[in-house]
XYZ file of C-alpha atoms in Angstrom:
677
model
C 107.254 112.911 89.872
C 110.394 114.133 91.568
C 113.661 112.258 91.886
C 115.233 113.158 95.203
C 118.992 113.743 95.304
C 121.265 114.884 98.123
C 123.408 117.940 97.345
C 126.729 118.429 99.065
C 126.828 122.203 98.902
C 124.390 125.060 99.143
C 122.598 126.426 96.077
C 124.013 129.973 96.375
C 127.328 128.636 94.995
C 125.522 127.701 91.771
C 124.686 129.835 88.800
C 121.784 128.965 86.482
C 122.539 127.245 83.199
C 121.634 129.106 80.068
C 119.557 126.259 78.559
C 117.336 123.440 79.782
C 118.954 120.075 80.341
C 117.138 117.508 78.212
C 115.510 114.690 80.167
C 115.242 116.682 83.410
C 111.966 118.006 84.842
C 111.533 121.730 85.590
C 111.612 120.982 89.334
C 115.020 119.306 88.997
C 116.714 121.662 86.532
C 118.393 123.422 89.462
C 120.372 120.239 90.130
C 122.301 120.957 86.916
C 123.359 124.506 87.748
C 127.125 125.118 87.736
C 129.247 126.567 90.540
C 131.018 129.901 90.448
C 133.856 128.367 88.512
C 131.437 127.252 85.823
C 131.754 123.576 86.702
C 129.129 120.964 87.525
C 129.490 118.127 90.063
C 128.161 114.587 89.590
C 125.080 114.295 91.794
C 126.205 111.267 93.809
C 129.952 111.975 93.437
C 130.485 115.718 94.058
C 134.277 115.298 93.903
C 133.977 114.705 90.179
C 133.629 118.074 88.422
C 132.622 118.442 84.802
C 132.138 121.259 82.350
C 128.531 121.972 81.210
C 129.440 120.708 77.766
C 129.989 117.232 79.184
C 126.318 116.960 80.232
C 124.377 114.896 77.692
C 127.410 114.563 75.426
C 126.951 110.823 75.000
C 129.866 109.908 77.287
C 129.230 108.582 80.796
C 131.575 110.552 83.075
C 129.707 110.151 86.402
C 129.535 106.714 88.080
C 125.840 107.284 88.783
C 125.164 108.354 85.176
C 123.736 111.669 86.319
C 125.686 113.579 83.633
C 123.633 111.829 80.912
C 119.950 112.324 81.863
C 119.010 112.763 78.198
C 121.056 110.024 76.526
C 121.494 106.264 76.764
C 125.237 106.448 77.337
C 125.271 105.125 80.920
C 124.153 101.545 80.325
C 124.502 100.337 83.919
C 122.073 102.954 85.249
C 119.476 103.018 82.481
C 116.788 100.965 84.253
C 117.024 102.924 87.492
C 117.082 106.374 85.837
C 114.149 108.276 84.434
C 113.870 110.563 81.417
C 111.491 113.514 81.629
C 109.212 114.093 78.618
C 108.056 117.704 78.531
C 105.276 116.824 76.058
C 104.079 120.397 75.586
C 100.378 120.446 74.753
C 99.688 117.064 76.382
C 100.846 115.375 79.603
C 104.422 115.625 80.896
C 105.654 112.251 82.143
C 108.675 110.104 82.969
C 109.890 107.144 80.919
C 112.686 104.677 81.669
C 116.162 105.818 80.660
C 116.623 102.611 78.686
C 114.111 103.877 76.113
C 116.161 106.934 75.181
C 117.839 106.843 71.749
C 116.338 103.458 70.865
C 114.834 104.705 67.594
C 111.258 104.860 68.937
C 109.572 108.055 70.077
C 108.254 107.190 73.517
C 107.668 110.836 74.399
C 104.891 112.329 72.281
C 107.199 115.301 71.570
C 109.918 112.774 70.580
C 112.417 114.492 72.875
C 113.819 111.074 73.811
C 115.006 110.647 70.209
C 117.088 113.737 69.237
C 117.915 112.219 65.861
C 114.263 112.080 64.769
C 112.618 115.269 63.492
C 108.959 116.222 63.000
C 107.354 113.460 65.083
C 105.559 115.561 67.713
C 102.066 114.070 68.205
C 101.220 115.675 71.548
C 98.387 117.852 70.215
C 96.847 114.854 68.463
C 96.964 112.845 71.694
C 95.366 115.725 73.575
C 92.401 115.634 71.162
C 92.115 111.846 71.466
C 92.194 111.972 75.266
C 89.596 114.728 75.296
C 87.289 112.570 73.160
C 87.872 109.569 75.440
C 87.114 111.659 78.522
C 83.892 112.847 76.910
C 82.735 109.293 76.117
C 83.713 107.911 79.544
C 82.064 110.813 81.357
C 78.863 110.401 79.367
C 78.813 106.676 80.169
C 79.366 107.551 83.794
C 76.449 109.975 83.818
C 74.146 107.239 82.494
C 75.332 104.841 85.180
C 75.149 107.515 87.854
C 71.549 108.301 86.931
C 70.633 104.602 87.149
C 72.357 104.288 90.522
C 70.388 107.239 91.861
C 67.166 105.567 90.708
C 68.104 102.419 92.648
C 69.020 104.415 95.758
C 65.714 106.252 95.662
C 63.775 103.052 94.980
C 65.268 101.306 98.001
C 65.234 104.411 100.215
C 68.964 104.871 100.658
C 70.245 108.468 100.947
C 72.581 109.816 98.282
C 74.894 111.001 101.040
C 75.439 108.258 103.590
C 77.364 109.257 106.700
C 80.329 106.903 106.956
C 80.207 107.152 110.741
C 76.554 106.100 110.912
C 75.576 102.745 112.354
C 76.217 100.060 109.762
C 72.978 98.570 108.445
C 71.222 99.857 111.558
C 67.727 99.576 110.099
C 68.180 96.031 108.823
C 69.785 94.900 112.067
C 67.010 96.390 114.183
C 64.313 94.727 112.083
C 66.140 91.396 112.155
C 66.585 91.521 115.923
C 62.858 92.168 116.365
C 61.967 89.312 113.986
C 64.361 86.911 115.723
C 62.996 87.791 119.161
C 59.400 87.314 117.965
C 60.232 83.972 116.327
C 62.025 82.758 119.455
C 59.021 83.712 121.614
C 56.636 81.932 119.253
C 58.947 78.904 119.095
C 59.143 78.682 122.902
C 55.374 78.944 123.198
C 54.816 76.182 120.625
C 57.385 73.933 122.296
C 55.582 74.290 125.610
C 52.258 73.483 123.960
C 53.823 70.499 122.200
C 55.327 69.235 125.425
C 51.990 69.441 127.241
C 50.148 67.815 124.330
C 52.636 64.965 124.198
C 52.432 64.423 127.939
C 48.650 64.301 127.718
C 48.805 62.075 124.643
C 51.291 59.664 126.234
C 49.280 59.487 129.454
C 46.124 58.548 127.568
C 48.023 56.149 125.303
C 49.495 54.338 128.283
C 45.973 53.416 129.312
C 44.357 53.012 125.911
C 47.174 51.605 123.761
C 50.600 51.022 125.392
C 52.053 49.451 122.241
C 51.269 52.595 120.268
C 52.890 54.599 123.066
C 56.131 52.686 122.586
C 55.977 53.278 118.837
C 55.190 56.985 119.159
C 58.277 57.519 121.294
C 60.455 56.407 118.362
C 61.715 59.431 116.384
C 60.668 58.311 112.912
C 61.163 61.812 111.540
C 64.849 61.677 112.470
C 65.245 58.199 110.966
C 63.689 59.191 107.633
C 65.635 62.465 107.485
C 68.899 60.625 108.075
C 67.974 57.982 105.493
C 67.487 60.690 102.859
C 70.947 62.035 103.684
C 72.559 58.578 103.603
C 70.914 57.505 100.370
C 71.719 60.864 98.806
C 75.391 60.039 99.405
C 74.912 56.484 98.137
C 73.166 57.571 94.942
C 75.778 60.251 94.203
C 78.611 57.774 94.731
C 76.953 55.188 92.483
C 76.351 57.773 89.783
C 79.944 59.031 90.031
C 81.353 55.500 89.693
C 79.054 54.674 86.795
C 79.919 57.929 84.974
C 83.666 57.519 85.465
C 83.657 53.912 84.260
C 81.604 54.849 81.212
C 84.193 57.488 80.246
C 87.078 55.063 80.643
C 85.364 52.145 78.904
C 84.324 54.235 75.903
C 87.830 55.624 75.612
C 89.321 52.145 75.882
C 87.079 50.869 73.077
C 87.608 53.785 70.665
C 91.018 55.423 71.161
C 93.646 55.130 68.430
C 96.498 53.127 69.942
C 98.584 53.494 66.772
C 99.041 57.202 67.416
C 101.422 56.172 70.203
C 100.368 58.797 72.678
C 102.528 57.586 75.559
C 100.252 58.897 78.315
C 97.019 57.571 76.808
C 98.448 54.148 75.926
C 100.032 53.693 79.348
C 96.826 54.504 81.227
C 94.657 52.399 78.926
C 96.989 49.420 79.443
C 96.730 49.936 83.190
C 92.943 50.212 82.904
C 92.845 46.895 81.057
C 94.860 45.192 83.803
C 92.704 46.680 86.561
C 89.451 45.666 84.870
C 90.741 42.080 84.475
C 90.704 41.521 88.222
C 88.029 38.957 89.210
C 86.341 41.242 91.737
C 85.533 43.829 89.051
C 82.898 41.464 87.585
C 80.991 41.666 90.862
C 80.931 45.477 91.160
C 77.429 46.895 90.788
C 76.538 50.572 90.773
C 72.931 51.422 90.013
C 71.858 54.899 91.171
C 68.315 54.401 89.876
C 67.953 51.340 92.102
C 69.290 53.398 95.015
C 66.592 56.002 94.435
C 63.902 53.327 94.246
C 65.188 51.642 97.390
C 65.024 54.916 99.312
C 61.427 55.376 98.148
C 60.568 51.906 99.443
C 62.239 52.610 102.784
C 60.318 55.861 103.180
C 57.085 53.959 102.463
C 58.122 51.453 105.116
C 58.641 54.122 107.783
C 55.862 56.512 106.784
C 53.121 54.039 105.846
C 53.818 50.396 106.653
C 54.944 50.738 110.280
C 52.277 53.328 111.248
C 49.625 51.039 109.710
C 50.733 48.226 112.014
C 50.730 50.274 115.211
C 47.927 52.712 114.444
C 45.577 50.602 112.361
C 46.717 47.097 113.379
C 46.924 46.372 109.668
C 49.501 44.182 107.955
C 49.682 41.900 104.959
C 52.184 39.699 106.758
C 52.458 37.829 110.074
C 54.369 39.197 113.062
C 57.397 37.006 112.500
C 57.827 38.419 109.011
C 57.447 42.017 110.287
C 60.178 41.465 112.885
C 62.555 39.887 110.371
C 61.922 42.706 107.911
C 62.836 45.353 110.510
C 66.159 43.630 111.160
C 66.712 43.174 107.421
C 66.151 46.895 106.776
C 68.853 47.825 109.279
C 71.262 45.284 107.794
C 70.482 46.508 104.269
C 71.143 50.164 105.112
C 74.386 49.270 106.870
C 75.424 47.132 103.907
C 74.656 49.957 101.465
C 76.852 52.343 103.450
C 79.729 49.857 103.454
C 79.339 49.225 99.723
C 79.349 52.976 99.108
C 82.814 53.059 100.659
C 83.850 50.208 98.347
C 82.751 52.267 95.330
C 84.648 55.283 96.667
C 87.791 53.143 96.854
C 87.344 52.097 93.222
C 86.835 55.705 92.186
C 90.096 56.608 93.951
C 91.816 53.884 91.913
C 90.400 54.678 88.484
C 90.051 58.480 88.485
C 93.830 59.144 88.451
C 94.082 57.269 85.144
C 91.723 59.702 83.460
C 93.212 62.659 85.324
C 96.675 61.817 83.985
C 95.289 61.590 80.454
C 93.382 64.888 80.792
C 96.441 66.752 82.019
C 99.215 65.167 79.948
C 97.869 63.730 76.678
C 99.540 64.876 73.455
C 97.331 67.685 72.139
C 99.018 67.522 68.744
C 97.497 64.105 67.967
C 93.900 65.376 68.150
C 92.458 61.900 68.768
C 88.670 62.488 68.736
C 88.086 59.773 71.353
C 90.640 61.291 73.710
C 89.249 64.786 73.247
C 85.732 63.528 73.934
C 86.893 61.647 77.047
C 88.781 64.680 78.373
C 85.720 66.885 77.883
C 83.509 64.304 79.621
C 85.995 63.992 82.485
C 86.013 67.755 82.913
C 82.233 67.632 83.396
C 82.649 64.691 85.748
C 85.069 66.687 87.907
C 82.719 69.678 88.040
C 80.007 67.404 89.474
C 81.913 64.879 91.579
C 85.234 66.508 92.522
C 84.641 66.022 96.255
C 83.235 62.471 96.084
C 86.407 60.909 97.506
C 87.118 63.665 100.014
C 86.838 63.102 103.750
C 87.111 60.071 105.976
C 85.150 56.842 105.687
C 81.446 57.468 106.219
C 79.685 55.575 108.983
C 76.086 55.640 110.132
C 75.610 58.098 113.020
C 75.435 56.409 116.418
C 72.152 58.186 117.093
C 70.637 56.565 113.988
C 71.834 53.104 115.051
C 70.507 53.563 118.588
C 67.124 54.862 117.438
C 66.728 52.073 114.893
C 67.644 49.443 117.484
C 65.001 50.928 119.781
C 62.492 50.573 116.944
C 63.428 46.898 116.448
C 63.002 46.310 120.179
C 59.515 47.842 120.089
C 58.569 45.740 117.054
C 59.828 42.537 118.720
C 58.014 43.374 121.945
C 54.632 44.547 120.664
C 53.970 43.307 117.131
C 53.343 39.666 118.155
C 50.451 40.883 120.319
C 49.203 43.304 117.684
C 49.332 40.747 114.913
C 48.793 37.183 116.023
C 50.902 34.738 114.047
C 49.119 33.717 110.877
C 48.519 30.023 110.730
C 49.078 28.242 107.489
C 45.921 28.397 105.365
C 44.151 30.840 107.696
C 42.024 33.590 106.249
C 42.499 37.206 107.159
C 39.454 38.538 108.956
C 38.105 41.954 108.071
C 36.745 43.895 111.046
C 34.441 45.951 108.896
C 36.390 49.081 109.762
C 38.993 48.690 107.007
C 41.570 47.056 109.320
C 43.030 43.665 108.575
C 43.965 41.596 111.600
C 46.310 38.669 111.222
C 44.371 36.158 113.316
C 41.091 34.250 112.964
C 39.105 36.288 115.436
C 38.393 40.011 115.492
C 39.482 41.828 118.619
C 36.926 42.819 121.145
C 35.742 46.413 121.074
C 37.080 46.889 124.595
C 40.545 45.692 123.610
C 43.368 48.203 124.277
C 44.441 47.622 120.684
C 41.155 48.632 119.158
C 40.425 51.869 117.309
C 41.742 54.981 119.092
C 39.340 57.304 120.815
C 38.392 60.580 119.167
C 40.292 62.504 121.870
C 43.541 60.665 121.084
C 43.149 61.165 117.357
C 42.600 64.901 117.925
C 45.637 65.071 120.207
C 47.770 63.339 117.589
C 46.618 65.759 114.906
C 47.428 68.676 117.208
C 50.891 67.265 117.953
C 51.569 66.876 114.223
C 50.500 70.467 113.650
C 52.726 71.774 116.455
C 55.695 69.812 115.111
C 55.154 71.115 111.579
C 54.810 74.683 112.826
C 57.962 74.349 114.928
C 59.838 72.931 111.936
C 58.709 75.871 109.805
C 59.628 78.380 112.513
C 63.033 76.774 112.961
C 63.678 77.192 109.254
C 62.655 80.869 109.357
C 64.719 81.444 112.484
C 67.783 79.874 110.904
C 67.450 82.165 107.876
C 67.044 85.257 110.065
C 70.033 84.323 112.222
C 72.091 83.743 109.081
C 71.139 87.205 107.783
C 72.081 88.780 111.114
C 75.409 86.937 111.226
C 76.198 88.080 107.693
C 75.365 91.678 108.554
C 77.623 91.583 111.593
C 80.374 89.934 109.555
C 80.045 92.553 106.826
C 80.249 95.320 109.423
C 83.400 93.811 110.882
C 84.960 93.261 107.464
C 84.041 96.719 106.212
C 85.575 98.370 109.275
C 88.737 96.275 109.045
C 89.142 96.715 105.298
C 88.548 100.465 105.365
C 91.160 100.854 108.094
C 93.746 98.606 106.462
C 93.302 99.948 102.924
C 93.447 103.587 103.971
C 90.022 104.514 102.631
C 88.868 108.082 103.034
C 85.661 108.838 104.977
C 83.910 109.372 101.633
C 85.092 105.976 100.375
C 83.954 104.252 103.557
C 80.548 105.875 103.091
C 80.497 104.660 99.464
C 81.205 101.108 100.614
C 78.403 101.228 103.178
C 76.018 102.663 100.624
C 76.795 99.928 98.077
C 76.493 97.197 100.714
C 73.121 98.413 101.957
C 71.860 98.763 98.395
C 72.659 95.181 97.326
C 71.093 93.910 100.570
C 67.807 95.676 99.835
C 67.617 94.928 96.129
C 65.415 92.004 95.119
C 66.829 88.948 93.378
C 66.053 90.180 89.875
C 67.762 93.520 90.501
C 70.836 92.129 92.275
C 71.544 89.186 89.957
C 73.655 89.323 86.794
C 72.921 86.705 84.146
C 75.137 86.849 81.072
C 76.667 84.522 78.477
C 80.380 84.564 77.738
C 82.603 82.062 75.912
C 79.929 79.322 75.741
C 79.104 79.603 79.435
C 76.127 81.170 81.163
C 77.066 82.959 84.375
C 74.540 83.666 87.106
C 75.972 86.006 89.730
C 74.076 87.083 92.840
C 75.427 90.257 94.459
C 73.321 90.148 97.637
C 75.394 89.014 100.656
C 72.235 88.156 102.607
C 71.086 85.464 100.175
C 74.041 84.726 100.447
C 75.065 85.512 96.903
C 76.749 82.918 94.731
C 78.245 82.471 91.261
C 77.143 79.579 89.060
C 78.744 78.695 85.732
C 76.666 76.600 83.339
C 77.522 75.263 79.911
C 75.417 77.061 77.318
C 73.704 73.969 75.963
C 70.930 71.567 76.873
C 71.723 69.601 80.037
C 74.997 71.497 80.381
C 76.972 70.890 83.576
C 76.691 73.454 86.371
C 79.526 74.524 88.680
C 79.294 76.720 91.783
C 82.311 79.014 91.608
C 81.794 80.455 95.071
C 79.611 82.117 97.677
C 79.825 85.839 98.390
C 82.065 86.384 101.415
C 82.785 90.111 101.408
C 82.515 93.464 99.633
C 85.283 96.043 99.691
C 86.864 98.871 97.722
C 90.239 98.395 96.048
C 91.657 101.690 94.800
C 94.853 100.205 93.368
C 92.997 97.494 91.449
C 90.469 100.077 90.260
C 93.225 102.089 88.557
C 94.750 98.977 86.981
C 91.349 97.801 85.703
C 90.609 101.240 84.263
C 93.990 101.189 82.493
C 93.112 97.781 80.996
C 89.763 99.216 79.896
C 91.393 102.168 78.124
C 93.953 99.871 76.521
C 91.313 97.514 75.130
C 88.520 99.976 74.352
C 90.772 102.475 72.572
C 93.429 100.136 71.198
C 93.318 101.747 67.753
C 94.662 104.999 69.199
C 97.285 103.248 71.388
C 96.992 106.151 73.802
C 97.550 104.070 76.939
C 101.339 103.983 76.328
C 101.377 107.781 76.728
C 99.281 107.779 79.901
C 101.559 105.978 82.337
C 104.270 107.589 84.366
C 107.309 105.529 85.401
C 108.790 105.688 88.901
C 112.314 105.173 90.190
C 111.214 101.691 91.332
C 111.277 99.378 88.337
C 107.841 97.831 87.747
C 105.913 100.592 89.497
C 104.046 103.239 87.548
C 101.246 105.737 87.951
C 98.645 106.781 85.395
C 97.838 110.215 83.988
C 94.058 109.901 83.724
C 93.219 113.291 85.272
C 91.190 111.361 87.900
C 89.008 109.890 85.147
C 89.417 106.459 86.757
C 87.421 107.771 89.717
C 84.184 107.363 87.767
C 84.408 103.788 89.087
C 83.991 103.251 92.803
C 86.485 100.364 92.906
C 83.855 97.992 94.337
C 85.003 94.365 94.573
C 82.852 91.309 95.381
C 84.793 88.310 96.699
C 83.392 84.788 96.386
C 84.915 81.796 98.214
C 84.196 78.139 99.084
C 83.162 77.080 95.605
C 83.162 73.506 94.343
C 86.546 71.837 94.611
C 88.639 71.426 91.478
C 90.099 68.061 90.639
C 93.523 67.857 92.328
C 93.194 71.548 93.095
C 91.732 74.068 95.543
C 88.145 75.093 96.023
C 86.976 77.520 93.371
C 86.862 81.230 94.197
C 86.427 84.513 92.355
C 86.928 88.259 92.573
C 84.375 90.362 90.726
C 85.446 93.907 89.821
C 82.537 96.236 89.117
C 82.937 99.224 86.794
C 80.391 101.961 86.165
C 77.591 101.403 83.640
C 73.844 101.879 83.419
C 73.354 98.139 82.751
C 74.629 95.020 84.487
C 76.807 92.745 82.386
C 79.982 90.671 82.265
C 82.915 91.681 80.075
C 85.578 89.120 80.916
C 86.203 85.969 82.954
C 89.614 84.356 83.326
C 91.626 82.258 85.769
C 94.330 84.197 87.593
C 95.586 80.979 89.163
C 94.138 77.456 89.075
C 90.428 77.655 89.926
C 90.764 81.263 91.103
C 88.739 83.472 88.748
C 88.767 87.158 87.908
C 85.431 88.493 86.688
C 85.184 91.941 85.147
C 81.604 93.161 85.306
C 79.725 96.429 84.970
C 76.629 98.027 86.423
C 75.287 101.020 88.351
C 76.820 99.677 91.576
C 80.257 100.419 90.114
C 79.589 104.169 89.795
C 81.231 106.591 92.202
C 78.756 109.309 93.199
C 81.608 111.385 94.630
C 82.841 111.931 91.066
C 79.687 113.857 90.158
C 81.152 117.337 90.668
C 84.114 116.622 88.416
C 81.850 115.029 85.816
C 79.591 118.018 85.648
């Protein structure tokens, strides 16, 4: 590295010094030549002339400290100045001027410490670095070989033209699949429309009540009910879990330890639980699940039996009242869910305060257990109180009201009111009719004709096929959108990060490879620090990271979903430096492999391009589960070269933002092959 200085006169007026100036690189020795009069001028203050003997004499004569490049005399300029270590036999480098004459040999030739003799370790370091390079290169070759196997297996060329169309093959196939699915979907919709028209026309003549019922979208109602009751059950379970944590802590914590935070929150909990309304709060997720099952039976079995089979265990008046009761019950459940959410908002901060601020020195077993349980609670229910008040969709209310209208209009004719003490008459066809006399065979409410039953079966089949196609189409469109997004991101990132054409090609190659690999090949599963991590690298899945406690029924957290792949050259060098520091800590060679710059805090590394065995591939995951009182989880995964996939380290850079250091063939840089061989 060169330090640039401005000279105020031409070099011909200088004569070369007889000896090297300590602390100055060969390229900058000329700056210390004297003029014809045998004098030397301070570099930034040429009016100040010194004799050669005043250079490195331990006295700071120049305001800029340039007369003392090899000593620590000029205190005010030490951090901004650099000392050149010649390090013959190893790697020349710069160190900060503040390290000179501090009693520690920072240069391997110990030239920064003139008072210390016989401490030159440069040749030893050269042997150590040579051994490290041999090991790292051999590891690279193993990873490179594995990467080539994957590329061949999934038919990706070793040399991918960076200017070629991004994911052209996948995009073309997807476009063809999407077009074919859309054509098939349109055809089925037309067939369904015609079948329904035919079905409704026949029903209008044969069974108008059934026609009214068939026009109700029961599929939508049941789908929405599953969504609503899923929310209700989760809210009930969250409330029940939170209250269990607080109640157990309240019953078992050691008040005498005088943990201010714990005692304060437990006193507040006691006051809150003493309110009269708390005795009436009920949260039973198992009952919620059972109630949903009963509602689904009502919509899928009970109502169709009335309109299709004219079968009911109850009179028409009861059926009508039940329909209205169901609507009121669902609406009441939704409102009560909001009540539970309000209670959760009240009580959760008590436990959150304890978890964040309790006195760790007391080691109260009850507190520790509660904090651990609350941590699991947050991983499962962190977003339970997020968002505005939930209300039933207007479409659901309208459709249900239409159903009630149909029931009120048609059920009294389908099921004559049961008189007290009357017997139910069996028609002999398995249908129970709620009056004393069986309906005439010519009645419009009798058994459907074979044609109508066949039409209904065909309609059901069309609807199922359309539902299946819609699911496939959604997946294909998602894959296409991801491919287009990756193309856009890759182009933008490669332009902004200054990637070379070879690096852009490497990024495209890695992206196409993870897209084509199957789940088993593109998923890393590893255990670290009592957690099992499952990491999917395929952006088309889309990939995700899950963290699970390594024990039975351990809680599971989604850290994030794969949002982009890119290369990060700067991070790659820093990660490689960390690897050398940790892997070869016994030799402490890393301190002799960095090169300081004139900017404090900036340094380069003297790895002889060894860091280029890693491609610098980074997987970014976003939109994970929300942390309690924090952001959504996210992660950056840095991939280094290896023949096997694995995870070396996971840590939080900031709250809920993770750094994952992993390894695998995807991290190998094929462009390094010539240097490696």
